[in-house]
Amino acid sequence: MELTAEQKQFIYNNFYEGLHESELDKQKFNLLSTPHELHYLADKHNWDDGITLLQWIAESDICSEATALELFWLAQPQDYQSYKLSQELTGKYQSYENDIFTLIKTIYTNYQNSFYKQTDIH
């Protein structure tokens, strides 16, 4: 399913590259109503702008399996194999790394619980 120009413009206007995490508006995010919008947003998001938006996507009940798996693999879970799922990370990049690790854990748990929607998104 192709997004309309209006859907793309809404995403661009509210979740543009360079938007600081503190400026994110969860109410605007909640206006997204299709798995395709979340997938488009996940594809367009620059990870250097933070993980909060990606966490919202992973926690959304309209997130597709394909979007969740894309986020999971882009988070490079192989870098976290030496940690237990109950563990919190420490060190130089503790906050950012913990955010990514939390994203991985969320997707892992939700996927196992069949939380994500099966859609035509590949």
PDB file of C-alpha atoms in Angstrom, residues 13-121:
ATOM      1  CA  ASN A  13       6.301  17.753   9.163  1.00  0.00           C
ATOM      2  CA  ASN A  14       6.188  16.087  12.574  1.00  0.00           C
ATOM      3  CA  PHE A  15       9.102  13.628  12.579  1.00  0.00           C
ATOM      4  CA  TYR A  16      11.703  15.284  10.356  1.00  0.00           C
ATOM      5  CA  GLU A  17      15.409  14.539  10.469  1.00  0.00           C
ATOM      6  CA  GLY A  18      17.193  16.596  13.081  1.00  0.00           C
ATOM      7  CA  LEU A  19      14.170  16.846  15.389  1.00  0.00           C
ATOM      8  CA  HIS A  20      15.440  16.545  18.944  1.00  0.00           C
ATOM      9  CA  GLU A  21      13.886  13.762  21.022  1.00  0.00           C
ATOM     10  CA  SER A  22      12.596  16.322  23.512  1.00  0.00           C
ATOM     11  CA  GLU A  23      10.515  17.864  20.709  1.00  0.00           C
ATOM     12  CA  LEU A  24       8.740  14.620  19.809  1.00  0.00           C
ATOM     13  CA  ASP A  25       4.986  14.720  20.330  1.00  0.00           C
ATOM     14  CA  LYS A  26       3.420  11.392  21.332  1.00  0.00           C
ATOM     15  CA  GLN A  27      -0.049  12.763  20.535  1.00  0.00           C
ATOM     16  CA  LYS A  28       1.041  13.386  16.941  1.00  0.00           C
ATOM     17  CA  PHE A  29       2.551   9.905  16.814  1.00  0.00           C
ATOM     18  CA  ASN A  30      -0.748   8.448  17.996  1.00  0.00           C
ATOM     19  CA  LEU A  31      -2.454  10.013  14.967  1.00  0.00           C
ATOM     20  CA  LEU A  32      -0.611   7.522  12.752  1.00  0.00           C
ATOM     21  CA  SER A  33      -3.191   4.846  12.077  1.00  0.00           C
ATOM     22  CA  THR A  34      -1.722   2.267   9.713  1.00  0.00           C
ATOM     23  CA  PRO A  35       1.171  -0.207   9.803  1.00  0.00           C
ATOM     24  CA  HIS A  36       2.333   1.330   6.511  1.00  0.00           C
ATOM     25  CA  GLU A  37       2.738   4.748   8.119  1.00  0.00           C
ATOM     26  CA  LEU A  38       4.848   3.247  10.906  1.00  0.00           C
ATOM     27  CA  HIS A  39       6.961   1.353   8.384  1.00  0.00           C
ATOM     28  CA  TYR A  40       7.518   4.497   6.329  1.00  0.00           C
ATOM     29  CA  LEU A  41       8.472   6.411   9.476  1.00  0.00           C
ATOM     30  CA  ALA A  42      10.877   3.657  10.569  1.00  0.00           C
ATOM     31  CA  ASP A  43      12.504   3.718   7.127  1.00  0.00           C
ATOM     32  CA  LYS A  44      12.926   7.502   7.172  1.00  0.00           C
ATOM     33  CA  HIS A  45      14.117   7.879  10.768  1.00  0.00           C
ATOM     34  CA  ASN A  46      17.765   8.732  11.322  1.00  0.00           C
ATOM     35  CA  TRP A  47      19.002   6.677  14.284  1.00  0.00           C
ATOM     36  CA  ASP A  48      21.364   9.521  15.192  1.00  0.00           C
ATOM     37  CA  ASP A  49      18.240  11.496  16.158  1.00  0.00           C
ATOM     38  CA  GLY A  50      17.540   9.023  18.968  1.00  0.00           C
ATOM     39  CA  ILE A  51      15.680   5.855  19.767  1.00  0.00           C
ATOM     40  CA  THR A  52      12.485   7.188  21.389  1.00  0.00           C
ATOM     41  CA  LEU A  53      10.500   7.270  18.152  1.00  0.00           C
ATOM     42  CA  LEU A  54      11.659   3.758  17.258  1.00  0.00           C
ATOM     43  CA  GLN A  55      10.614   2.554  20.721  1.00  0.00           C
ATOM     44  CA  TRP A  56       7.149   4.032  20.169  1.00  0.00           C
ATOM     45  CA  ILE A  57       6.907   2.167  16.871  1.00  0.00           C
ATOM     46  CA  ALA A  58       7.997  -1.120  18.491  1.00  0.00           C
ATOM     47  CA  GLU A  59       5.396  -0.668  21.249  1.00  0.00           C
ATOM     48  CA  SER A  60       2.554   0.252  18.892  1.00  0.00           C
ATOM     49  CA  ASP A  61      -0.278  -2.213  18.470  1.00  0.00           C
ATOM     50  CA  ILE A  62      -0.390  -1.398  14.749  1.00  0.00           C
ATOM     51  CA  CYS A  63       3.274  -2.215  14.137  1.00  0.00           C
ATOM     52  CA  SER A  64       3.799  -4.928  11.526  1.00  0.00           C
ATOM     53  CA  GLU A  65       6.081  -7.923  11.932  1.00  0.00           C
ATOM     54  CA  ALA A  66       8.142  -6.651   9.005  1.00  0.00           C
ATOM     55  CA  THR A  67       8.686  -3.254  10.615  1.00  0.00           C
ATOM     56  CA  ALA A  68       9.577  -4.820  13.961  1.00  0.00           C
ATOM     57  CA  LEU A  69      12.058  -7.182  12.324  1.00  0.00           C
ATOM     58  CA  GLU A  70      13.594  -4.354  10.323  1.00  0.00           C
ATOM     59  CA  LEU A  71      14.130  -2.344  13.524  1.00  0.00           C
ATOM     60  CA  PHE A  72      15.462  -5.419  15.327  1.00  0.00           C
ATOM     61  CA  TRP A  73      18.134  -6.135  12.725  1.00  0.00           C
ATOM     62  CA  LEU A  74      19.050  -2.467  12.224  1.00  0.00           C
ATOM     63  CA  ALA A  75      19.661  -2.283  15.986  1.00  0.00           C
ATOM     64  CA  GLN A  76      22.510  -4.786  15.451  1.00  0.00           C
ATOM     65  CA  PRO A  77      21.454  -7.294  18.118  1.00  0.00           C
ATOM     66  CA  GLN A  78      24.659  -9.275  17.571  1.00  0.00           C
ATOM     67  CA  ASP A  79      26.468  -6.501  19.455  1.00  0.00           C
ATOM     68  CA  TYR A  80      24.429  -7.329  22.569  1.00  0.00           C
ATOM     69  CA  GLN A  81      24.689 -11.131  22.602  1.00  0.00           C
ATOM     70  CA  SER A  82      27.028 -11.133  25.580  1.00  0.00           C
ATOM     71  CA  TYR A  83      24.386  -9.461  27.791  1.00  0.00           C
ATOM     72  CA  LYS A  84      21.457 -11.019  29.595  1.00  0.00           C
ATOM     73  CA  LEU A  85      18.016  -9.648  28.811  1.00  0.00           C
ATOM     74  CA  SER A  86      17.655  -8.567  32.442  1.00  0.00           C
ATOM     75  CA  GLN A  87      20.921  -6.626  32.371  1.00  0.00           C
ATOM     76  CA  GLU A  88      21.449  -2.873  32.082  1.00  0.00           C
ATOM     77  CA  LEU A  89      24.533  -1.642  30.268  1.00  0.00           C
ATOM     78  CA  THR A  90      27.228   0.538  31.766  1.00  0.00           C
ATOM     79  CA  GLY A  91      30.064   2.492  30.284  1.00  0.00           C
ATOM     80  CA  LYS A  92      30.811   5.450  28.063  1.00  0.00           C
ATOM     81  CA  TYR A  93      27.682   5.249  25.884  1.00  0.00           C
ATOM     82  CA  GLN A  94      25.434   3.851  28.593  1.00  0.00           C
ATOM     83  CA  SER A  95      22.285   5.873  27.877  1.00  0.00           C
ATOM     84  CA  TYR A  96      22.225   5.419  24.083  1.00  0.00           C
ATOM     85  CA  GLU A  97      23.273   1.764  24.285  1.00  0.00           C
ATOM     86  CA  ASN A  98      20.637   1.033  26.930  1.00  0.00           C
ATOM     87  CA  ASP A  99      18.007   2.654  24.703  1.00  0.00           C
ATOM     88  CA  ILE A 100      18.984   0.391  21.821  1.00  0.00           C
ATOM     89  CA  PHE A 101      19.149  -2.652  24.091  1.00  0.00           C
ATOM     90  CA  THR A 102      15.683  -1.799  25.447  1.00  0.00           C
ATOM     91  CA  LEU A 103      14.396  -1.555  21.870  1.00  0.00           C
ATOM     92  CA  ILE A 104      15.862  -4.983  21.073  1.00  0.00           C
ATOM     93  CA  LYS A 105      14.323  -6.485  24.223  1.00  0.00           C
ATOM     94  CA  THR A 106      10.922  -4.948  23.463  1.00  0.00           C
ATOM     95  CA  ILE A 107      10.871  -6.339  19.947  1.00  0.00           C
ATOM     96  CA  TYR A 108      12.165  -9.724  21.081  1.00  0.00           C
ATOM     97  CA  THR A 109       9.468 -10.052  23.747  1.00  0.00           C
ATOM     98  CA  ASN A 110       6.646  -8.710  21.591  1.00  0.00           C
ATOM     99  CA  TYR A 111       7.603 -10.935  18.675  1.00  0.00           C
ATOM    100  CA  GLN A 112       7.588 -14.033  20.868  1.00  0.00           C
ATOM    101  CA  ASN A 113       4.122 -13.060  22.120  1.00  0.00           C
ATOM    102  CA  SER A 114       2.757 -12.638  18.545  1.00  0.00           C
ATOM    103  CA  PHE A 115       2.126  -8.958  19.277  1.00  0.00           C
ATOM    104  CA  TYR A 116       2.964  -7.665  15.800  1.00  0.00           C
ATOM    105  CA  LYS A 117       0.515  -7.597  12.908  1.00  0.00           C
ATOM    106  CA  GLN A 118       0.989  -9.766   9.868  1.00  0.00           C
ATOM    107  CA  THR A 119       0.610  -7.476   6.871  1.00  0.00           C
ATOM    108  CA  ASP A 120       1.581  -7.223   3.221  1.00  0.00           C
ATOM    109  CA  ILE A 121       4.715  -5.269   4.237  1.00  0.00           C
TER     110      ILE A 121
END
